mmCIF file of C-alpha atoms in Angstrom:
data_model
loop_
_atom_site.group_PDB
_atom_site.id
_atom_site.type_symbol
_atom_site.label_atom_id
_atom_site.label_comp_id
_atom_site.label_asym_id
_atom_site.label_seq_id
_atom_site.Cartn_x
_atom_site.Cartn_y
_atom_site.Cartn_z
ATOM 1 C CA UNK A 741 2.189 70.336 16.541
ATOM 2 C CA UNK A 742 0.984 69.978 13.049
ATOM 3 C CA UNK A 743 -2.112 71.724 11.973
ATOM 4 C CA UNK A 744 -4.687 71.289 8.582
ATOM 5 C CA UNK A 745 -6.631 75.324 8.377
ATOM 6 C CA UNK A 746 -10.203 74.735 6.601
ATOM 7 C CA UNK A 747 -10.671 78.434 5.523
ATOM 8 C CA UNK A 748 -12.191 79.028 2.059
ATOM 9 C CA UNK A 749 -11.231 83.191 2.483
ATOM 10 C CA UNK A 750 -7.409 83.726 1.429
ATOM 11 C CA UNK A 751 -7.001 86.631 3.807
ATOM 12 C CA UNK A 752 -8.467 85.302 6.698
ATOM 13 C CA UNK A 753 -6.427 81.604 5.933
ATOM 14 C CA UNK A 754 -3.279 83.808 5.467
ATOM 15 C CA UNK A 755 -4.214 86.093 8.679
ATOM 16 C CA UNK A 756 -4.229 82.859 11.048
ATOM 17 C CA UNK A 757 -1.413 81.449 9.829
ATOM 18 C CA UNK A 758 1.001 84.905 10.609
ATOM 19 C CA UNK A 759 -1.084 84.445 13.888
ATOM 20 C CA UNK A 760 0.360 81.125 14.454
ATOM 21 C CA UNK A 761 3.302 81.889 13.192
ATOM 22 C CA UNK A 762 3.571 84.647 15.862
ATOM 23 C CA UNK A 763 2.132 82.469 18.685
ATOM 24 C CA UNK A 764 3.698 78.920 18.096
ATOM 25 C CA UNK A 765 6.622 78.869 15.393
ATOM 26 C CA UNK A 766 7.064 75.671 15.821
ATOM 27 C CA UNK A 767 3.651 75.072 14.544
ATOM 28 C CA UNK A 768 3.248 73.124 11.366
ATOM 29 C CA UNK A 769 0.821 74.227 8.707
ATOM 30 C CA UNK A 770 0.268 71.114 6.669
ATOM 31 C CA UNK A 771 -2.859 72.447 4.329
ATOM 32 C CA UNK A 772 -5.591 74.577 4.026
ATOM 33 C CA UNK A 773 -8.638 73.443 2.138
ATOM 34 C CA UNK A 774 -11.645 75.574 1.000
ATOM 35 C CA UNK A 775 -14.779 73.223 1.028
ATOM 36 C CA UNK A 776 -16.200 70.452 2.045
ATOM 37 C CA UNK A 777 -15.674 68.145 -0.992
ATOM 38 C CA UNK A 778 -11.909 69.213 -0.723
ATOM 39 C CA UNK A 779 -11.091 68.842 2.990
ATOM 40 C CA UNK A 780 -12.896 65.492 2.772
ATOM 41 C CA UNK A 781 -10.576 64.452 0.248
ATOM 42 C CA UNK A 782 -7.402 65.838 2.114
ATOM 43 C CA UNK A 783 -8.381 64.041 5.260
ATOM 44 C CA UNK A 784 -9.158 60.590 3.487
ATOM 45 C CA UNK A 785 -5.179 60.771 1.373
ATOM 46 C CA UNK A 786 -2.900 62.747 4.186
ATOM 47 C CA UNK A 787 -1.945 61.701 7.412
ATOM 48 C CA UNK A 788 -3.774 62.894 10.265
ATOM 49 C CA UNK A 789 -2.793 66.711 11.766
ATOM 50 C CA UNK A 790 -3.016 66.938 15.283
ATOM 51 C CA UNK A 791 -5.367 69.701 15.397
ATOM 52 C CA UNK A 792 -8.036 71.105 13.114
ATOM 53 C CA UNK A 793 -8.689 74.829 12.693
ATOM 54 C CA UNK A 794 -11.907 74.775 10.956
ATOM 55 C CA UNK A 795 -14.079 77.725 9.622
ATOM 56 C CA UNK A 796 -18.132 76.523 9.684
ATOM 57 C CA UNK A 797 -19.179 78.597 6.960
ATOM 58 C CA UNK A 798 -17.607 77.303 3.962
ATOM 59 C CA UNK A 799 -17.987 77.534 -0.146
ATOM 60 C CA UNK A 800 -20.072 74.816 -0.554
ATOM 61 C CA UNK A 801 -22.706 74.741 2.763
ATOM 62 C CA UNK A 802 -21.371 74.200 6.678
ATOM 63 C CA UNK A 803 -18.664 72.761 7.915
ATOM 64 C CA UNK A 804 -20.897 70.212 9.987
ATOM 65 C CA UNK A 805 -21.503 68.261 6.889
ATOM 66 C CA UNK A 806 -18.046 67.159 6.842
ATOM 67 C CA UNK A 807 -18.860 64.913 9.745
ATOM 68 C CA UNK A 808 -21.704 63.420 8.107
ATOM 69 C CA UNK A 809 -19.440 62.309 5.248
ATOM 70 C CA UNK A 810 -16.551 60.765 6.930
ATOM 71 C CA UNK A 811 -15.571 59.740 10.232
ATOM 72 C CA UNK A 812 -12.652 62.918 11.877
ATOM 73 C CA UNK A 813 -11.030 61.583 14.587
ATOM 74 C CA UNK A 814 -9.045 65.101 15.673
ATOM 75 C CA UNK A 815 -9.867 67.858 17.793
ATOM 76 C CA UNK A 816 -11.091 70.860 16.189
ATOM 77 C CA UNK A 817 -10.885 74.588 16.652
ATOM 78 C CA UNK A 818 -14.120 76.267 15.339
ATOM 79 C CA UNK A 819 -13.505 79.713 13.782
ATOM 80 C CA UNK A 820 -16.421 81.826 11.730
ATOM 81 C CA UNK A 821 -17.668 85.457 12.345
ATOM 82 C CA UNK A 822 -21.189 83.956 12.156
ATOM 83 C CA UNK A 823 -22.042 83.500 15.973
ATOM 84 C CA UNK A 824 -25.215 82.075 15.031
ATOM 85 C CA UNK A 825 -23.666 79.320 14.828
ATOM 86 C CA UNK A 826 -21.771 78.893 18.503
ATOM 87 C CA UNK A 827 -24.532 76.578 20.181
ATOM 88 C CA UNK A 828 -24.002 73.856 17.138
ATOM 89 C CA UNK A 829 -20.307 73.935 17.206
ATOM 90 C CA UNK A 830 -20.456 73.831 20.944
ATOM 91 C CA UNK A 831 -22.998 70.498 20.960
ATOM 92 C CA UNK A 832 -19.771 68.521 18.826
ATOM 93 C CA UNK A 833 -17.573 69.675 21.826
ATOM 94 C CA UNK A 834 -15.091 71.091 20.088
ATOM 95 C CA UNK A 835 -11.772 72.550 21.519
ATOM 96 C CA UNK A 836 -12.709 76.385 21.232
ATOM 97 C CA UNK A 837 -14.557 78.399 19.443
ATOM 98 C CA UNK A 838 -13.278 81.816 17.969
ATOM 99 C CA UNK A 839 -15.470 84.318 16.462
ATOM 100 C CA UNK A 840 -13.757 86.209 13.675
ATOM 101 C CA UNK A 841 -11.585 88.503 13.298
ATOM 102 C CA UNK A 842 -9.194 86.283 15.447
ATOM 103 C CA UNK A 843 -7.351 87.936 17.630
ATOM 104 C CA UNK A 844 -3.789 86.507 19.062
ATOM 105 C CA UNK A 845 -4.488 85.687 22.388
ATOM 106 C CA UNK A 846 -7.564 83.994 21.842
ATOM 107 C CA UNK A 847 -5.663 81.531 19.312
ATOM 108 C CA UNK A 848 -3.082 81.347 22.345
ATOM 109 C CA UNK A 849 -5.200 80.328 24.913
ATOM 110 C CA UNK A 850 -6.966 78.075 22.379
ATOM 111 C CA UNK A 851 -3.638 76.634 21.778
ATOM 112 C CA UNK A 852 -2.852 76.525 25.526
ATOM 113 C CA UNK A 853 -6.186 74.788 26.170
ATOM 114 C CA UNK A 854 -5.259 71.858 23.547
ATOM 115 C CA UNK A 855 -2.280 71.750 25.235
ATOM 116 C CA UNK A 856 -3.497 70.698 28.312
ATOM 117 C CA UNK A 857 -5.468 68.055 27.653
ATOM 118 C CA UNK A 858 -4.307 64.769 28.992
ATOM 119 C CA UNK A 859 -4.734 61.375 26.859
ATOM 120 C CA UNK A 860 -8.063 60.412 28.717
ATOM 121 C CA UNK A 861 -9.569 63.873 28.136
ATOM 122 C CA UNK A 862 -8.594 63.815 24.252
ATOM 123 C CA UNK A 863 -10.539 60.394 23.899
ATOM 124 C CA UNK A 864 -13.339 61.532 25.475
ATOM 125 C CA UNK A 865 -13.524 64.108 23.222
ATOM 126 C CA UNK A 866 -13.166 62.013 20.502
ATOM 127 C CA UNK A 867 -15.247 59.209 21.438
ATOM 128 C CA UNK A 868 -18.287 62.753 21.858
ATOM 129 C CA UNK A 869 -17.524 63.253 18.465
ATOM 130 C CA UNK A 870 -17.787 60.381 16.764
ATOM 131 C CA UNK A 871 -21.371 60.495 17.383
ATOM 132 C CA UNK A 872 -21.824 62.930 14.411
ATOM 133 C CA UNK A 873 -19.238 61.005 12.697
ATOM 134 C CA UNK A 874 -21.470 58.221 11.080
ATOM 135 C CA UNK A 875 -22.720 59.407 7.582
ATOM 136 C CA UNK A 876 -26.003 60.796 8.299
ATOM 137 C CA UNK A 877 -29.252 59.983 5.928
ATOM 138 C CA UNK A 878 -29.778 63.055 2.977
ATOM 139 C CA UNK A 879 -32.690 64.623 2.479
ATOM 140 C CA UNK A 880 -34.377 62.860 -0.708
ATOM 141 C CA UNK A 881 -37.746 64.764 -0.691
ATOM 142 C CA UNK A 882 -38.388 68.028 0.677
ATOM 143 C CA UNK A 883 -41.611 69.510 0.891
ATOM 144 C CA UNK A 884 -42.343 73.383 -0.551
ATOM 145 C CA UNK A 885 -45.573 75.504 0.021
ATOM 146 C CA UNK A 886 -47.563 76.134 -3.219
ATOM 147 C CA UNK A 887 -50.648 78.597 -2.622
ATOM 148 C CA UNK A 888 -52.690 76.389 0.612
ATOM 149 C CA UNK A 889 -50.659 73.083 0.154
ATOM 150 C CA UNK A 890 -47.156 71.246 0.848
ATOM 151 C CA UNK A 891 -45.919 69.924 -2.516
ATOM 152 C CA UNK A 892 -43.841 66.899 -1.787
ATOM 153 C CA UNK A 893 -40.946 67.330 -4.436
ATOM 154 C CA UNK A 894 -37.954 64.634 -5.255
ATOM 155 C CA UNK A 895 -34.727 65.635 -5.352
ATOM 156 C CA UNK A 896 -34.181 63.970 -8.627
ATOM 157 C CA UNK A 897 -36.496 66.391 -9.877
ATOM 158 C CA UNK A 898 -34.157 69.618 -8.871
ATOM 159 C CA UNK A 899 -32.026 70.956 -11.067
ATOM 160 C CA UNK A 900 -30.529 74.206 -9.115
ATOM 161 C CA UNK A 901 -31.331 76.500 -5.799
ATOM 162 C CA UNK A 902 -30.711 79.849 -6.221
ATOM 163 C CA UNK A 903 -30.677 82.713 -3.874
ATOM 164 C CA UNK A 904 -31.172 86.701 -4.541
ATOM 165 C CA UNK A 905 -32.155 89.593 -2.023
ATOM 166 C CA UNK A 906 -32.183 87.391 0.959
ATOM 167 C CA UNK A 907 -34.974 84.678 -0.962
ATOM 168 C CA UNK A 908 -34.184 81.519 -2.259
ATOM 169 C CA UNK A 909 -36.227 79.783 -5.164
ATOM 170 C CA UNK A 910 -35.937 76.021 -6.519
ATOM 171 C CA UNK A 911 -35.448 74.809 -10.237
ATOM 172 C CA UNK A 912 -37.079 72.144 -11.107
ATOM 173 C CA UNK A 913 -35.797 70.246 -14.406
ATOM 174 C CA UNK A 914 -39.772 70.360 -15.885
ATOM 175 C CA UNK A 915 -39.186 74.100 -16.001
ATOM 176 C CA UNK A 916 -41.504 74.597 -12.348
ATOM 177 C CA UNK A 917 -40.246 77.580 -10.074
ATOM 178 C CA UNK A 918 -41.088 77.683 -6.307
ATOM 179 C CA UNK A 919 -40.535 79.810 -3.690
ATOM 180 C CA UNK A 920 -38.173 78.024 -0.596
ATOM 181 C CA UNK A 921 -37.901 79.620 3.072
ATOM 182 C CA UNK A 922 -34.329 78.076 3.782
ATOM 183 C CA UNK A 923 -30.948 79.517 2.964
ATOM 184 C CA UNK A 924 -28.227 78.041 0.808
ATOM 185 C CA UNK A 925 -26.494 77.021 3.675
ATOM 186 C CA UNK A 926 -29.379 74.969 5.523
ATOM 187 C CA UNK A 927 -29.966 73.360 2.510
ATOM 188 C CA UNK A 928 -27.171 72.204 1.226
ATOM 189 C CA UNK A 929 -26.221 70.981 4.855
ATOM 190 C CA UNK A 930 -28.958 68.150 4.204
ATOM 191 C CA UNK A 931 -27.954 67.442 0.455
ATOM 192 C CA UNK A 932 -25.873 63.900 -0.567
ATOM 193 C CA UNK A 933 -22.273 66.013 -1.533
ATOM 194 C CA UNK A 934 -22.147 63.613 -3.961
ATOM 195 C CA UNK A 935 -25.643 64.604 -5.748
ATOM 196 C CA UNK A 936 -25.376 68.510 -5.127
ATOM 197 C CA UNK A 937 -22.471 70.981 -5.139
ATOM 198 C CA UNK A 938 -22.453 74.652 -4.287
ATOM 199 C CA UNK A 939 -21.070 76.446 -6.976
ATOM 200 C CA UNK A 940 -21.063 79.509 -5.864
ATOM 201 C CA UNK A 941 -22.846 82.140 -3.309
ATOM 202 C CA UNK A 942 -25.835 82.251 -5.385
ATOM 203 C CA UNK A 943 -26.303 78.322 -6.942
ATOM 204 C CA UNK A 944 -26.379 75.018 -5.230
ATOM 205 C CA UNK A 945 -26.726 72.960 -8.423
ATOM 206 C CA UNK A 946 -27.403 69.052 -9.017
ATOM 207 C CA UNK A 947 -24.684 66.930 -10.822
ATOM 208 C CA UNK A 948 -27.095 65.173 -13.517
ATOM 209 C CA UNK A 949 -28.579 68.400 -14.380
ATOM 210 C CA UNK A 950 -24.812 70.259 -15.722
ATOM 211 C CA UNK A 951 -25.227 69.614 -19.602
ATOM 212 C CA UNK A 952 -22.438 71.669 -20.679
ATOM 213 C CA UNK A 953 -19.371 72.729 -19.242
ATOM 214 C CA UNK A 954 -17.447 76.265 -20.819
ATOM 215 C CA UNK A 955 -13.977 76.951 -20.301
ATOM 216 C CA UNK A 956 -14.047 80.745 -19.859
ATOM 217 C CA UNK A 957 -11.512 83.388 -20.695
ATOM 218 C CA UNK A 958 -10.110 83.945 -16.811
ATOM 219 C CA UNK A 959 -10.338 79.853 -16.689
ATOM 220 C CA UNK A 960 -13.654 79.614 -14.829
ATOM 221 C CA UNK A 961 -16.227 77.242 -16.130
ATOM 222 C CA UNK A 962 -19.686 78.681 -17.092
ATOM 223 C CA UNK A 963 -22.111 75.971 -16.642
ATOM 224 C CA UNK A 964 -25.544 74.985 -18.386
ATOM 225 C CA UNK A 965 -27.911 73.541 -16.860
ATOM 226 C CA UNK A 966 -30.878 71.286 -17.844
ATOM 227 C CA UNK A 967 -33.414 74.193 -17.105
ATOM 228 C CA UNK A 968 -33.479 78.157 -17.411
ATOM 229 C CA UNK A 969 -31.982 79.966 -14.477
ATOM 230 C CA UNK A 970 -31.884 83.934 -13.969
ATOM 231 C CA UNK A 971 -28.050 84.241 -14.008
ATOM 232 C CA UNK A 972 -25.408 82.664 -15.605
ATOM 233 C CA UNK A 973 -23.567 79.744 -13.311
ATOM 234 C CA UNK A 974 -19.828 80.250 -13.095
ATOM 235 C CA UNK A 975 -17.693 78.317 -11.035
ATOM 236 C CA UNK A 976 -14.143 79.970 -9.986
ATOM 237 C CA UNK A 977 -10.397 79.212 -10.902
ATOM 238 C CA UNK A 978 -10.323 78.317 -7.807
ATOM 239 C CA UNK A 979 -12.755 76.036 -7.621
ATOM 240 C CA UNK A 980 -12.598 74.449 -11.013
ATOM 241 C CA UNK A 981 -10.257 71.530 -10.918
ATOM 242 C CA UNK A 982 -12.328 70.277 -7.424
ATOM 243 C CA UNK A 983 -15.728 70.223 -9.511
ATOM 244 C CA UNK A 984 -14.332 68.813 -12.770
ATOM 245 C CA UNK A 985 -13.498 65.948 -10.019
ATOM 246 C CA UNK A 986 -17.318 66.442 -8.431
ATOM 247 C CA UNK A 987 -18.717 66.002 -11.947
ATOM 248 C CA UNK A 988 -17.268 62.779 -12.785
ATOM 249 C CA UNK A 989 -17.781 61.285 -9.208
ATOM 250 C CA UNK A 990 -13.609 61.255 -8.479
ATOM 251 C CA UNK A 991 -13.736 62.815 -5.215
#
């Protein structure tokens, strides 16, 4: 069986693969990518795995998006320590669902489960899948409470979201500030991944508003935007090579 691990945390991506390793050593890892830009990429240029282990919460918004973007045609084994988000990851049928820190036996009789599905059963499962598989429609206005009214605001006229102390707050590119209700990860769930990137757990930032790009001294990138923001935007080593692709549209 050959297996792709969407896990943006190295210890928990190296912790389920001595799991597996453990379990099933006749397992094959074949990657493990970190975000959705990046496992969208690895699915669209490597040939298909037989089974997905897939965390939801990833480094740039949920896991869920991914099927918005591209059509996955392989079961998937949901694993997160957020259960808030079982009864979503439940409604795309998946194979299991494992609630973090993943234990052996519950990767086992995941496995086992998989398994044991005949060829009917698996496209059944697939054909329930596809329908979140057709790229859905992103949000291109959202409206944001100002004092007693609903400001309808384009997102051409966002330059970053930013979160702090549990509140998140939009940046317009006229230099406007407003108070948002939804989290990072709710909002970039309904973003075009082509328009908006997270950058990091504090920024979801729009790609015509980076207007210069600084190689830093531990090779992250500081970015600047079109508008003031409250902290300086730094995107990781890590991460670096997938948004220099993001920023010129080469994903």
């Amino acid at each position: 069986m050959r297996v792709l691990i969407v896990e943006d945390e190295t210890v928990a991506y190296e912790n389920l693969a001595d799991i597996i390793a453990e379990i099933d050593p006749s397992v094959e890892i074949m990657g493990n990518t970190e975000s959705i830009s990046q496992t969208v990429s690895w699915l669209q240029n490597n040939p298909s795995p037989d089974l997905i282990l897939m965390d939801i919460h990833l480094s740039d918004g949920s896991a869920f998006a991914i099927f918005r973007s591209i059509t996955v045609e392989i079961p998937i084994i949901f694993t997160t320590a957020y259960d808030e988000y079982a009864i979503e990851a439940f409604k795309v049928n998946s194979i299991d669902y494992l609630l973090k820190p993943i234990k052996a036996e519950e990767l086992e009789r995941a496995f086992v489960k998989f398994g044991r599905l005949t060829h009917t059963e698996v496209m059944q499962y697939l054909k329930q899948m596809s329908r979140l598989n057709a790229p859905g429609r992103y949000k291109d206005k959202i409206l944001v409470p100002w004092k007693d009214k609903l400001l309808p605001v384009s997102m051409k006229d966002v330059s970053c979201f930013y979160t702090t102390n549990k509140s998140t707050r939009i940046y317009l590119k006229n230099g406007e500030i407003y108070s948002y209700s939804k989290t990072l990860e709710q909002i970039i769930a309904t973003l075009d991944p082509s328009d908006f990137i997270r950058a990091n757990k504090q920024y979801i930032i729009a790609r015509d508003s980076v207007k210069n790009i600084t190689i830093w001294f531990d090779n992250r990138l500081l970015l600047t935007l079109d508008t003031e923001v409250p902290e300086r935007i730094y995107i990781s080593k890590n991460k670096a090579a997938e948004f220099k692709a993001w920023i010129v549209n080469d994903v």
